[in-house]
Every structure is written in C-alpha cells, then in structure tokens.
Short mmCIF file of C-alpha atoms in Angstrom, two decimals:
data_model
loop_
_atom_site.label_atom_id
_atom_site.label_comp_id
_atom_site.label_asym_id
_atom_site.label_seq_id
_atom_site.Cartn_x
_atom_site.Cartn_y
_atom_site.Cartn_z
CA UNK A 3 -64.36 -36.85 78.36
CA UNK A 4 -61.10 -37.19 76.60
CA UNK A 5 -59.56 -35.48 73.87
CA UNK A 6 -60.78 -37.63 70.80
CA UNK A 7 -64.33 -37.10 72.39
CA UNK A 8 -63.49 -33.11 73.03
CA UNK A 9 -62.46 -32.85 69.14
CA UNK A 10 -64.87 -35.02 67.41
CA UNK A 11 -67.12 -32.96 69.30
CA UNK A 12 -65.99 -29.48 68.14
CA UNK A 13 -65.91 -30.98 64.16
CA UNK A 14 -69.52 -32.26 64.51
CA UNK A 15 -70.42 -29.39 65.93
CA UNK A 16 -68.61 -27.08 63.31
CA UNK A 17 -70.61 -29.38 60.65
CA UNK A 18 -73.62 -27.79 60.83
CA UNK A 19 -72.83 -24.39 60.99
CA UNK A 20 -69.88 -24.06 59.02
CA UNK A 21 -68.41 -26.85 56.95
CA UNK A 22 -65.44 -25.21 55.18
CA UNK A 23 -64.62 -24.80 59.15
CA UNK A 24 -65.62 -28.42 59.78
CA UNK A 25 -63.46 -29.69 56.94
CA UNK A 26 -60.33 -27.50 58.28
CA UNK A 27 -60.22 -28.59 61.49
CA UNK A 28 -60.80 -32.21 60.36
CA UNK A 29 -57.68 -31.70 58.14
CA UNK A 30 -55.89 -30.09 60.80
CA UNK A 31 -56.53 -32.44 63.29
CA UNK A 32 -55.47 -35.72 61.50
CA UNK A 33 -52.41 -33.34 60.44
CA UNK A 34 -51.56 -33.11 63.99
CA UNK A 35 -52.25 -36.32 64.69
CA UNK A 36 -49.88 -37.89 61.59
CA UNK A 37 -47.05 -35.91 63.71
CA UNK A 38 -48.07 -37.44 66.92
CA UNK A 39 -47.97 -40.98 65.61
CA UNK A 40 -44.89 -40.46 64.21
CA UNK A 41 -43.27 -39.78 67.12
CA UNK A 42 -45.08 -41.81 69.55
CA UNK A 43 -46.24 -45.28 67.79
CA UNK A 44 -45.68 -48.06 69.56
CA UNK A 45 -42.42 -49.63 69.53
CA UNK A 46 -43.46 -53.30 69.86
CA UNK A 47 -44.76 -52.83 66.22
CA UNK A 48 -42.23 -53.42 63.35
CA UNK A 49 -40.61 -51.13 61.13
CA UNK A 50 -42.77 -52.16 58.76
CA UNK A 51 -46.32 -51.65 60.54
CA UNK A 52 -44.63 -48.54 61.90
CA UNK A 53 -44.27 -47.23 58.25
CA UNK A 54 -47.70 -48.56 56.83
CA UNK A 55 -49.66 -46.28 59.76
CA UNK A 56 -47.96 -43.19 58.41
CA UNK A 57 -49.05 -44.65 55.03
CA UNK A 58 -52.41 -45.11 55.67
CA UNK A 59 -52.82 -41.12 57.23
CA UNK A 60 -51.21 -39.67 54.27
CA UNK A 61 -53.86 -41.78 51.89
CA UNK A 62 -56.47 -40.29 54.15
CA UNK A 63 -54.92 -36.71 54.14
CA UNK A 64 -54.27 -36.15 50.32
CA UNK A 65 -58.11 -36.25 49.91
CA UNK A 66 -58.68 -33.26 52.31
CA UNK A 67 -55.65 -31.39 51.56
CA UNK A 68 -56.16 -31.49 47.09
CA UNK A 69 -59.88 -33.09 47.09
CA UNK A 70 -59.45 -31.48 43.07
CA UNK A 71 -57.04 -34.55 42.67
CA UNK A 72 -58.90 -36.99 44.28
CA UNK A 73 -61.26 -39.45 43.15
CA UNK A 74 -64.14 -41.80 45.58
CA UNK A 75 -63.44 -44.87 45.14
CA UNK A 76 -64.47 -48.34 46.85
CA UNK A 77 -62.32 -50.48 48.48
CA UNK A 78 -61.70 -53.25 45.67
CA UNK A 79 -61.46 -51.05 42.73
CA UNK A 80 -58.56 -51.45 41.19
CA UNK A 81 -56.53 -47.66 41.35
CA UNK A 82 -53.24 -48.42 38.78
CA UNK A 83 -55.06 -46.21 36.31
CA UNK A 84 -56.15 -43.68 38.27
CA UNK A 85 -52.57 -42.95 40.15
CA UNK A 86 -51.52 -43.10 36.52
CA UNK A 87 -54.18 -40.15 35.32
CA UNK A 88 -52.45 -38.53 38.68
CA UNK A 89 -55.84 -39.06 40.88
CA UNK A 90 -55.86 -40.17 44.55
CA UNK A 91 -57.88 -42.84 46.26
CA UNK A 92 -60.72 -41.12 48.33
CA UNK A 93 -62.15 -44.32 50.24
CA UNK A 94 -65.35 -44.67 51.39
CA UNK A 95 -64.87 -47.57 54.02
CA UNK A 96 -61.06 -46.06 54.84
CA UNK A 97 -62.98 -42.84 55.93
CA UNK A 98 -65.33 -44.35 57.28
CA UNK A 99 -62.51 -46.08 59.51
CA UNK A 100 -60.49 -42.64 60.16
CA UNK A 101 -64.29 -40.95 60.95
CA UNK A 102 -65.12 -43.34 63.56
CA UNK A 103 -61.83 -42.87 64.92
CA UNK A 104 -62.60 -38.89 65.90
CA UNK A 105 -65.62 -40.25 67.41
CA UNK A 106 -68.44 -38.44 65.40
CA UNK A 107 -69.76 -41.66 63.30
CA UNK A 108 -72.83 -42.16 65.11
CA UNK A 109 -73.52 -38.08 63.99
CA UNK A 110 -73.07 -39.32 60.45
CA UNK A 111 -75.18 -42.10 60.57
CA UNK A 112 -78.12 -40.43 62.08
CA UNK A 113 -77.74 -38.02 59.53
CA UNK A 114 -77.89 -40.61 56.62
CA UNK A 115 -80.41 -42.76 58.16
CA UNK A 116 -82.51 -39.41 58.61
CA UNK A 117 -82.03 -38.87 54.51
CA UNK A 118 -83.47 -42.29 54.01
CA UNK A 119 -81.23 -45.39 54.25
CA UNK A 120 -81.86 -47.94 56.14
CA UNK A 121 -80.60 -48.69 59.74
CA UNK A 122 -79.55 -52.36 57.98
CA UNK A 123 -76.96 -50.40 55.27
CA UNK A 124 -73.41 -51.18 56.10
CA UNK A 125 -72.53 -48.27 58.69
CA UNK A 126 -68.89 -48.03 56.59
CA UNK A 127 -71.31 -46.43 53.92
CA UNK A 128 -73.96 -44.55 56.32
CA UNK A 129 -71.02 -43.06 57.68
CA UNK A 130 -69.30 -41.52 54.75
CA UNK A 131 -72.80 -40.69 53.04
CA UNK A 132 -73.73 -38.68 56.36
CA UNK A 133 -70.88 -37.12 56.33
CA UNK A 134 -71.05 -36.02 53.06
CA UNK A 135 -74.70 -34.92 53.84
CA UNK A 136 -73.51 -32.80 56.26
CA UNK A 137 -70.76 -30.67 54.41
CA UNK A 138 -68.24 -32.61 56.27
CA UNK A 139 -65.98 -34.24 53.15
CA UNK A 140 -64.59 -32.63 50.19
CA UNK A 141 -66.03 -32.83 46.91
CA UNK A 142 -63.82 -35.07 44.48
CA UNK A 143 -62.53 -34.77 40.86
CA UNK A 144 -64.95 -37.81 40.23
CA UNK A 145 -66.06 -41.64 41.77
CA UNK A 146 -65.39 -44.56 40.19
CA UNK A 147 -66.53 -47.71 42.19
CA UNK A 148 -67.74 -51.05 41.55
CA UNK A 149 -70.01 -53.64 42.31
CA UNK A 150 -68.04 -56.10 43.48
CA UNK A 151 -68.47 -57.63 47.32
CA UNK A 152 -70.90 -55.17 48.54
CA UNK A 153 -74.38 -54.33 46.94
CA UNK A 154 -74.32 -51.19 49.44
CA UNK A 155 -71.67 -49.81 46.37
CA UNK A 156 -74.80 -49.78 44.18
CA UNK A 157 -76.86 -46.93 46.64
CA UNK A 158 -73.93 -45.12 48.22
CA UNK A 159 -71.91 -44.20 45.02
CA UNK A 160 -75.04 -42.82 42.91
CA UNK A 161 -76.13 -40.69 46.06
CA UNK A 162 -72.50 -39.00 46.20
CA UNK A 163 -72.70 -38.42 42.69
CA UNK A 164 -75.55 -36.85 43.04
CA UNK A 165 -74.79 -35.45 46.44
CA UNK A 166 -71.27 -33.62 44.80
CA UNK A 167 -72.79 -33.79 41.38
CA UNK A 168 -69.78 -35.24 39.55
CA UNK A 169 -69.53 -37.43 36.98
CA UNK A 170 -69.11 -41.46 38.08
CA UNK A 171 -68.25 -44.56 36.50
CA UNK A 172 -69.33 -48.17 37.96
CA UNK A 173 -67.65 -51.00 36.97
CA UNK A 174 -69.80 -54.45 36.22
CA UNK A 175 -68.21 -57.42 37.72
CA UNK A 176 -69.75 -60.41 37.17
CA UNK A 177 -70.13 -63.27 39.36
CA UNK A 178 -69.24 -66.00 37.33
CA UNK A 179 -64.95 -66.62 37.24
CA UNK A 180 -64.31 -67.63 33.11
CA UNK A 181 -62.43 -65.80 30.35
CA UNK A 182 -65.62 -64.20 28.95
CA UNK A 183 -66.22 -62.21 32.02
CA UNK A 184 -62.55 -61.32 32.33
CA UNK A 185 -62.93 -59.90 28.82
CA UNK A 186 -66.39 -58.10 29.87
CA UNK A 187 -64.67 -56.33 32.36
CA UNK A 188 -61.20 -55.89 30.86
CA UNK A 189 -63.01 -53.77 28.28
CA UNK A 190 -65.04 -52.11 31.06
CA UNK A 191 -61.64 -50.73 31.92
CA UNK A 192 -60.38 -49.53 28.74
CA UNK A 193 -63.02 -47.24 28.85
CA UNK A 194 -62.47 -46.26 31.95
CA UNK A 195 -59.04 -45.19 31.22
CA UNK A 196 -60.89 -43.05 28.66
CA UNK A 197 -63.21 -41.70 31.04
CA UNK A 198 -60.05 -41.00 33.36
CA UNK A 199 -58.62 -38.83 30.54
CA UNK A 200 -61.59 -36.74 30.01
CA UNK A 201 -62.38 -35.81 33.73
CA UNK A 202 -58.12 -35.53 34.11
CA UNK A 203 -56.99 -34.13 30.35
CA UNK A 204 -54.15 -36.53 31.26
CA UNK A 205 -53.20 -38.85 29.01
CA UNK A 206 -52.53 -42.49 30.60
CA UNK A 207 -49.72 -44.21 28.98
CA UNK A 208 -50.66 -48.08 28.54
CA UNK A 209 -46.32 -48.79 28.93
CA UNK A 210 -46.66 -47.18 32.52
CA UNK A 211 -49.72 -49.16 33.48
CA UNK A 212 -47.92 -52.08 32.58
CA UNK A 213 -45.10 -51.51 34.93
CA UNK A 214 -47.54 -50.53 37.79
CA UNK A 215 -49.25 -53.71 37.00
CA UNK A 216 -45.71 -55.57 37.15
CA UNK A 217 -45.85 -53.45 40.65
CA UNK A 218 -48.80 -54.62 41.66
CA UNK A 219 -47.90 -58.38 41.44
CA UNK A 220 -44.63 -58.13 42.64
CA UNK A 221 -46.54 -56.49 46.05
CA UNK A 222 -49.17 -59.40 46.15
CA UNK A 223 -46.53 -61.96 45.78
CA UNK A 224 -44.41 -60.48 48.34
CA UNK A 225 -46.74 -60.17 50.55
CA UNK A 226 -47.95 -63.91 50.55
CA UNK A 227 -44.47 -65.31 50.67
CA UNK A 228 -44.85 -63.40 54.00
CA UNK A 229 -47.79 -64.81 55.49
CA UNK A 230 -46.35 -67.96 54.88
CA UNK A 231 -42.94 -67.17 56.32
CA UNK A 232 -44.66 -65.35 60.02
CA UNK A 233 -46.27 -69.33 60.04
CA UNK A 234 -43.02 -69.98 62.02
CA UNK A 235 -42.52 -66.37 63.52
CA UNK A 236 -44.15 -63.81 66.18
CA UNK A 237 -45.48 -60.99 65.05
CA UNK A 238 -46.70 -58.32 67.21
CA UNK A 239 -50.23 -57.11 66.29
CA UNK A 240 -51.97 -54.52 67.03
CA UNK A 241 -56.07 -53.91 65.92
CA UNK A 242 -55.56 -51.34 63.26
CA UNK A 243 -52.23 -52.60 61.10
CA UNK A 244 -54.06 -55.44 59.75
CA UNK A 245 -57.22 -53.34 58.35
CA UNK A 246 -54.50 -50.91 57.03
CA UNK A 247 -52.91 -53.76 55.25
CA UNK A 248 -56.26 -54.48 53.83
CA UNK A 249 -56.63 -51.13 53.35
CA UNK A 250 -53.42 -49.90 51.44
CA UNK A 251 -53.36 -53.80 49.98
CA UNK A 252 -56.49 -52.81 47.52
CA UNK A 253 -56.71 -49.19 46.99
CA UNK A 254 -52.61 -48.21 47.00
CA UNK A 255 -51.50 -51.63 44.84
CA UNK A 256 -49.43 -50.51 42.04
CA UNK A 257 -47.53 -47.61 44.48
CA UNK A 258 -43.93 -48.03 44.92
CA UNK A 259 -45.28 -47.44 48.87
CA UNK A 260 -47.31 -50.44 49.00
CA UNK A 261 -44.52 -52.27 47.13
CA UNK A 262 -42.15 -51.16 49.66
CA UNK A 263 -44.26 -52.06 52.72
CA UNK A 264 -44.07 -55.01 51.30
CA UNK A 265 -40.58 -55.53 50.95
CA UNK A 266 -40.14 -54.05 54.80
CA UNK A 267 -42.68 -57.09 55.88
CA UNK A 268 -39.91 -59.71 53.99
CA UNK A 269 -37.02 -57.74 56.33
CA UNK A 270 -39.23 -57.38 59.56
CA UNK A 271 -39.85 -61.46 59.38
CA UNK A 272 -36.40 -62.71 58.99
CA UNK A 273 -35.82 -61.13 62.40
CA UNK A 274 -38.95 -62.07 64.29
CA UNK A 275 -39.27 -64.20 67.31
CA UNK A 276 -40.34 -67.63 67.27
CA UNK A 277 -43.60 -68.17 67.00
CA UNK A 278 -45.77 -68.32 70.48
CA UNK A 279 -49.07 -68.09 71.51
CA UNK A 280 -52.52 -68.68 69.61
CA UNK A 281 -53.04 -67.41 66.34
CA UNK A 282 -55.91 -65.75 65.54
CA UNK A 283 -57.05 -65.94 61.32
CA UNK A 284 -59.72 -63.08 60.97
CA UNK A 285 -62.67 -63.00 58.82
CA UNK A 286 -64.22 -59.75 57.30
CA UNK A 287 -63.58 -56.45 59.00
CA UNK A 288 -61.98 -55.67 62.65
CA UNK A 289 -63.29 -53.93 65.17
CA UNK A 290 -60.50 -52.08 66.07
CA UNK A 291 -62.32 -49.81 68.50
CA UNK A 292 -63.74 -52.48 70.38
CA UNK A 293 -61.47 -52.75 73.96
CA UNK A 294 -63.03 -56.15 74.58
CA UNK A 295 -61.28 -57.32 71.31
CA UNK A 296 -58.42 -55.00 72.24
CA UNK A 297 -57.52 -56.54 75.88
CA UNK A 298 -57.71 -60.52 74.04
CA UNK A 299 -55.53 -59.65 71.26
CA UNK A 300 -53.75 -56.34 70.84
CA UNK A 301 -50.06 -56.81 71.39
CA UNK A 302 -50.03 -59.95 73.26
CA UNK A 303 -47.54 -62.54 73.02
CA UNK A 304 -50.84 -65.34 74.34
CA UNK A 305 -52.67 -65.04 71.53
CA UNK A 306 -52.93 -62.59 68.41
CA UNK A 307 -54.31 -61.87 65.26
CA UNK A 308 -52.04 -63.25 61.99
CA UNK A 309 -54.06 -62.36 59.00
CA UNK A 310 -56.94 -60.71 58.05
CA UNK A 311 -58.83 -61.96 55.26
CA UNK A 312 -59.44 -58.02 53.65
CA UNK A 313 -55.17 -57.99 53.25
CA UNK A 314 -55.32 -61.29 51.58
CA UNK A 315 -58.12 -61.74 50.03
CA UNK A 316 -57.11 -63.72 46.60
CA UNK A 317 -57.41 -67.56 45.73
CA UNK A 318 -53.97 -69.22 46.22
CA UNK A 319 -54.68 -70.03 42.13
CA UNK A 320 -54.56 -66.87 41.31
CA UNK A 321 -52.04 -65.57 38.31
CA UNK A 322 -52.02 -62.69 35.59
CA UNK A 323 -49.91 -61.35 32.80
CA UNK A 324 -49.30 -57.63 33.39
CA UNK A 325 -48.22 -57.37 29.77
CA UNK A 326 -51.87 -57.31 29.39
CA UNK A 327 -52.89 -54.76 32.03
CA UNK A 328 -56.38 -54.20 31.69
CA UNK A 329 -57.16 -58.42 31.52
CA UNK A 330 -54.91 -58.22 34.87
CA UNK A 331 -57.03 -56.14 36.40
CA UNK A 332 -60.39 -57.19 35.47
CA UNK A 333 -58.68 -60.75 36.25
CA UNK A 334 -57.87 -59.86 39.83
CA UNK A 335 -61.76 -58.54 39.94
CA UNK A 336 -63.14 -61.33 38.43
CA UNK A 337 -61.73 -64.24 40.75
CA UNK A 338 -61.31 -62.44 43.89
CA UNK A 339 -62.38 -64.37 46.80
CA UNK A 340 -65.21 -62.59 47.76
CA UNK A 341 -66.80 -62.63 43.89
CA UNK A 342 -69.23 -65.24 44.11
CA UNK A 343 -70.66 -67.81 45.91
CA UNK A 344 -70.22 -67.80 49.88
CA UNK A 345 -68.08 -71.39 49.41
CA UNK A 346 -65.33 -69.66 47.39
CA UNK A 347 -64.68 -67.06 50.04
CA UNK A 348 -64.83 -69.65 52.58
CA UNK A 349 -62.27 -72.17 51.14
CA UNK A 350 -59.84 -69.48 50.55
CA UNK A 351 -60.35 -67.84 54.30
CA UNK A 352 -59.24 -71.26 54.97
CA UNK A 353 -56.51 -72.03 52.96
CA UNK A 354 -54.70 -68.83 54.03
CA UNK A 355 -55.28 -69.74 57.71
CA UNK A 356 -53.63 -72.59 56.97
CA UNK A 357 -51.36 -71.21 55.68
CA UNK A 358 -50.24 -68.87 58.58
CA UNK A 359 -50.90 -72.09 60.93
CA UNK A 360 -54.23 -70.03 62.95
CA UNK A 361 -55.29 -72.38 65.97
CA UNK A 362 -58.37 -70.90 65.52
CA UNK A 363 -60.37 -68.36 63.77
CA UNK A 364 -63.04 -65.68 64.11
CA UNK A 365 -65.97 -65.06 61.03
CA UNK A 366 -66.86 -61.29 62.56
CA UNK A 367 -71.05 -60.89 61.29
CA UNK A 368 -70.81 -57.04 60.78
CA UNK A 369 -74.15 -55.56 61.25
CA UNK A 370 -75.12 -54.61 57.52
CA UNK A 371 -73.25 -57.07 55.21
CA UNK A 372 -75.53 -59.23 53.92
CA UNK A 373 -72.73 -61.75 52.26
CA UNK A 374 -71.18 -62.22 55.64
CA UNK A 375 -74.23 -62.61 57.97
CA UNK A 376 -75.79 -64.98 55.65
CA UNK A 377 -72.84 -67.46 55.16
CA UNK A 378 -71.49 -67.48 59.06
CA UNK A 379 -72.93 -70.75 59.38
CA UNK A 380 -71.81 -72.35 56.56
CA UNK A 381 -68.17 -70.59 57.20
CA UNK A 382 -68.57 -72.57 60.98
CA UNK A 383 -69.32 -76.17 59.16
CA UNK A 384 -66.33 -75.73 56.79
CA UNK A 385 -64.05 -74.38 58.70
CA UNK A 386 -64.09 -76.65 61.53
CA UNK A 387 -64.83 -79.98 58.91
CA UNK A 388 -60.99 -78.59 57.71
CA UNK A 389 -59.84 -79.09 61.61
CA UNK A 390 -60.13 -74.53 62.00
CA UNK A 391 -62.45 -74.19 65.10
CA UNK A 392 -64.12 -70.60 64.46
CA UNK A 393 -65.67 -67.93 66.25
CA UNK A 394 -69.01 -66.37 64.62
CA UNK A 395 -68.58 -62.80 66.49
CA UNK A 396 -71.23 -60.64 66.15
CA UNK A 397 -70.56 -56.37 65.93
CA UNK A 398 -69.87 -53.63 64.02
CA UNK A 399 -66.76 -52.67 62.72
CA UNK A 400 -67.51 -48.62 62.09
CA UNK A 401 -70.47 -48.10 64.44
CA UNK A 402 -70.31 -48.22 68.25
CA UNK A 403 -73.69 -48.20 69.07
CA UNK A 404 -73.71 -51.79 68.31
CA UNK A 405 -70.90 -53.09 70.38
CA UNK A 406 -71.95 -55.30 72.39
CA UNK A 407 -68.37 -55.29 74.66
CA UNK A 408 -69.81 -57.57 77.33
CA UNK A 409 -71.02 -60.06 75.12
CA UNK A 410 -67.90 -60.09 72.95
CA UNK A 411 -65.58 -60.12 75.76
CA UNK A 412 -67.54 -63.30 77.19
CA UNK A 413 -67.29 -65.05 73.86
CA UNK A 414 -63.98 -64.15 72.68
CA UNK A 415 -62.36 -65.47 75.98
CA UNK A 416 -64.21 -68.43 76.11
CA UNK A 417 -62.97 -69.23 72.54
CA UNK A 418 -59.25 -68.61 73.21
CA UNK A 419 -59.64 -70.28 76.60
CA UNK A 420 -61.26 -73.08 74.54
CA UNK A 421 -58.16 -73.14 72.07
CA UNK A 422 -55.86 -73.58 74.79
CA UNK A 423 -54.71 -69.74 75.41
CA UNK A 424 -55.36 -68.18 79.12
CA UNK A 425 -58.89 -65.74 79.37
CA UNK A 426 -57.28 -62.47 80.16
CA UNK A 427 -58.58 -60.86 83.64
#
C-alpha cells in the first residue's frame, strides 16, 4: 500500500467520525503536497506547465482554507463576476479530479449512490455530492452553476444547496446560438451580479468587469495562437497539465494567473523542439489515473497528447466585445462548442486538431455523460470523413472501478501502432 492509499485512507476514515478532522487533514495534506510539487515536478515539463500545476492546487486550496469566500461553481460558468464580488471558484469536477487523486472517490460514490443517484450519474458529480454527504467539503458562501454541457448540473447543484442550505443561482443557457438567446442570458447575468452583491455586500464595478473581460480574451486568444504555433513544435505532456488547462481555462479566465499562463505558453513554444512523434487530439475528459494511458502517452517523445478539447473548447468563429461584458459572457455561453447539437462539438474537435496537426485522435466515452456516449459514433464518421482517424475509448475519467486497463492498453496501442507510432512494451 503506498502513501496516497495510506492517506486517502486515514481522511475517509476520519469522514465518518469526525469531519472538521476529515476536512483538516484533507487541507493539510494537499498543503503538503503543493510544497512537494514544487520542489519535485518534473523537469521535462515547461515553465509554463510547471507554473499552471501550482495554479491549479492553490484554486483547489483557497476553497478549504476560506470556504466563507468561496462559491460552487461548475466548470463552464463564467467566474469574472464572481472574482470581482471577491468569491473563489469551488469546482465540482476540479474536486472531483483532486478527490480521486487521494484515492477515496470510490468512498464518495458509494456514499452518493447510497443517497439515491444513479450508478449512470457522471462520477465527477457522485464524487463531490458524496463527499459532501459525508462532511468531507466545506460549506460555501453560495453556488452558482449552469446548465450548460451537462444535465447532471441540474441534480447535483440543487442537492448541495440543499445539502449546505445556501442560497444558489442557475443560469439558463439555451441551445439555440442567435442574438436573442445571447440577450436571454446576458440579462440572466446582470442579475446575477445582483445576486453576487447581496450574498457578498460587495459592490461589483461594471468598469472592472470590463477589463477582466478584456482579460479574458486576451487569455483565449493567446492561448490559440499557441496551439497553432506547438503545430510545428514538441511539447512534452504529461496526463494532468492538459485537464488543468481545461480546468484553469474556464473557471480562472479573467485572472491575471490564467492570463499569465498564457503568456508563459507563447515563451515556452518559441523554444521548443521540433516537432516528433504522433500527436494525439483528445476528446472530453482524461483519464489521468489510468497507467495504461500513462505508459502510451505521458512524456514520450513517440507519441503524445497536443490538445484537449476541455482547454479549447470554442468555435474558431468565435468573437465578443468586452465593452459589453455581460453580452460577452453570455456570448461565450451561448456558442460554446459543446452548446448544442452533437455536430457542432464535433466540427470544432476537428478543426482544432487540425489545427495542432493530430495524426490521430481519441473521443474518450466517459461512463455517465450522456452527450458524449451518444455521439461517439457520429464523432468516428466525421472525423475520419475529414482524413482524423479516431479512437472511441471507453472509461472513466474520476472513477477507477471502471478502468478497464487491459482493454485500454490493447486498444490504445493498437491505434498508435495503427498511426504509425511503435506499441510500447
């Protein structure tokens, strides 16, 4: 048993005896293991990756450490206005991530499944619910989440409202991308700045949204001119950096942080390698604790992951006025890639793996996400009609239980033997 095991052990057990205790040591522990990372992370990474880990533990930290100041939020809601009423994103499916990590998701799950949800419910959501269940997470200032993506949003966010008993506000987003609906939820917004205010007794100022707006685009912007520059380059790649890019490249947009991860990226490239290898273009969620996936692609100079479709996950189209903040942000809701009909995800998946020249590509069917499972096949026709051969891989990206390691190591070597790259003993 190693130490991950030992300590996930000790929190779970902690969890149902004492929670405050629970909650400590959980703080404690990803404390301790922010200075370990920081002194230890891989070198082969760049500067930049290097920085957005210790990004991504602090955003999981600040909820533990001032949960008063913290707000649940899911992954695509768009956080300028709460940073603004001085709130900090509390993540469901980043939790979720940092949860499975100390080993004591399937604990959670059981314990949400045994409240009621179904074994089918996204296990990102199970996970945090459970652990909410169980006296495990803080309770927040308030939750603000949306419906966009994931119809899990609508059960998960009412039962932690209920479950913490703070107020919440759900956002409406449409599924249909025209000016009335950008309007619908523009004004959606407004009031949630209101609502922000009244939980907060902050007032936001509309000229600072604005100019985290500004932020936000210049962040986007730079980070595409970046996928388009590593095209030509090498980038090492680990499992975890490119679901904290998707991570920090939703809920922190609009931070000077995220804006100067960015900016580090832009630096990192210009000194890259070549390119070499295959190039991997992933769809939905990674399993990052998956060692099949992780002896195919972590850190190998044969074949690697360049760009996940949660870091990037806006139509090439897409453009907004941050003079008019609240149409920006409903905008970026409105027409984001995954709003809508399975085609419009699917054409953009494959314009950015064009875009980053992928010799292949893998559509990962997490167990739970409806949207996903049921367009795989259609994702297979297109992709490979636009000359992308792709991988349907079926898992779980929070849950272990439903690895399925042989069968994924089988299939993912065959497919990068199959594109030309060497099946790794």
């Amino acid at each position: 048993m190693n130490i991950v095991d030992v300590f996930g052990g000790y929190v779970d057990k902690f969890s149902q005896t004492s929670p405050s205790r629970a909650r400590w040591l959980l703080r404690t522990g990803w404390e301790a293991q922010k200075i370990r990372q920081k002194l230890t992370t891989d070198k082969m990474l760049m500067p930049a990756d290097r920085y957005l880990a210790e990004l991504m533990m602090n955003t999981m930290i600040r909820p533990l450490k001032t949960p008063e100041q913290s707000a649940i939020v899911s992954i695509f809601t768009p956080c300028e206005l709460l940073q603004e009423a001085g709130l900090y994103p509390y993540n469901v499916e980043g939790f979720s991530c940092y949860l499975a990590g100390t080993h004591i998701e399937r604990s959670c799950i059981q314990q949400a499944e045994n409240s009621g949800l179904s074994e089918t419910l996204c296990s990102y959501h199970k996970t945090f619910l459970g652990a909410a269940e169980k006296g495990l997470l803080p309770k927040p200032k308030c939750i603000v989440y949306t419906n966009l993506v994931c119809d899990a949003n609508l059960v998960t966010f009412r039962a932690l409202a209920e479950l913490f008993d703070v107020p919440a506000f759900a956002i409406d987003v449409p599924m249909q991308q025209n000016a009335d609906n950008v309007r619908y939820v523009a004004d959606q917004l407004r009031e949630l700045a209101k609502f922000l205010e009244q939980q907060t007794g902050k007032k936001i100022d509309i000229s600072h949204v604005k100019r985290r707006v500004a932020r936000t685009q210049r962040t986007m912007r730079n980070y595409d001119a970046f996928q388009t520059k590593r095209a030509d380059r090498y980038i090492p790649a680990d499992l975890v950096s490119p679901l904290y890019a998707g991570m920090t490249g939703n809920i922190l947009l609009g931070t000077q942080e995220e804006l100067h991860y960015t900016q580090m990226l832009l630096r990192d490239v210009e000194r890259a390698k070549p390119a070499m290898g295959k190039r991997i273009y992933w769809m939905h969620t990674i399993p990052y604790w998956s060692d099949a996936v992780a002896k195919q692609l972590r850190l190998r100079e044969d074949a690697q992951i360049v760009g996940c479709e949660l870091a990037h996950n806006y139509p090439p189209e897409l453009e907004f006025d941050p003079a008019q903040p609240f149409e920006a942000m409903a905008k970026r809701m409105v027409y984001h890639a995954l709003n809508g009909g399975i085609k419009r995800r699917i054409e953009t998946g494959i314009y950015h793996a064009k875009q980053v020249k992928a010799d292949g590509a893998v559509w990962f069917a997490h167990w739970g996400c409806k949207h996903t499972l049921g367009g795989a096949q259609i994702a297979k026709r297109m992709f490979e009609e636009a000359g992308i051969p792709l991988l349907i891989l079926d898992g779980d990206g929070c849950d272990r239980s439903h690895g399925g390691e042989g069968q994924t190591a089988t299939r993912l070597g065959a497919f990068l033997e199959m594109l030309g790259g060497a099946e790794h003993e």
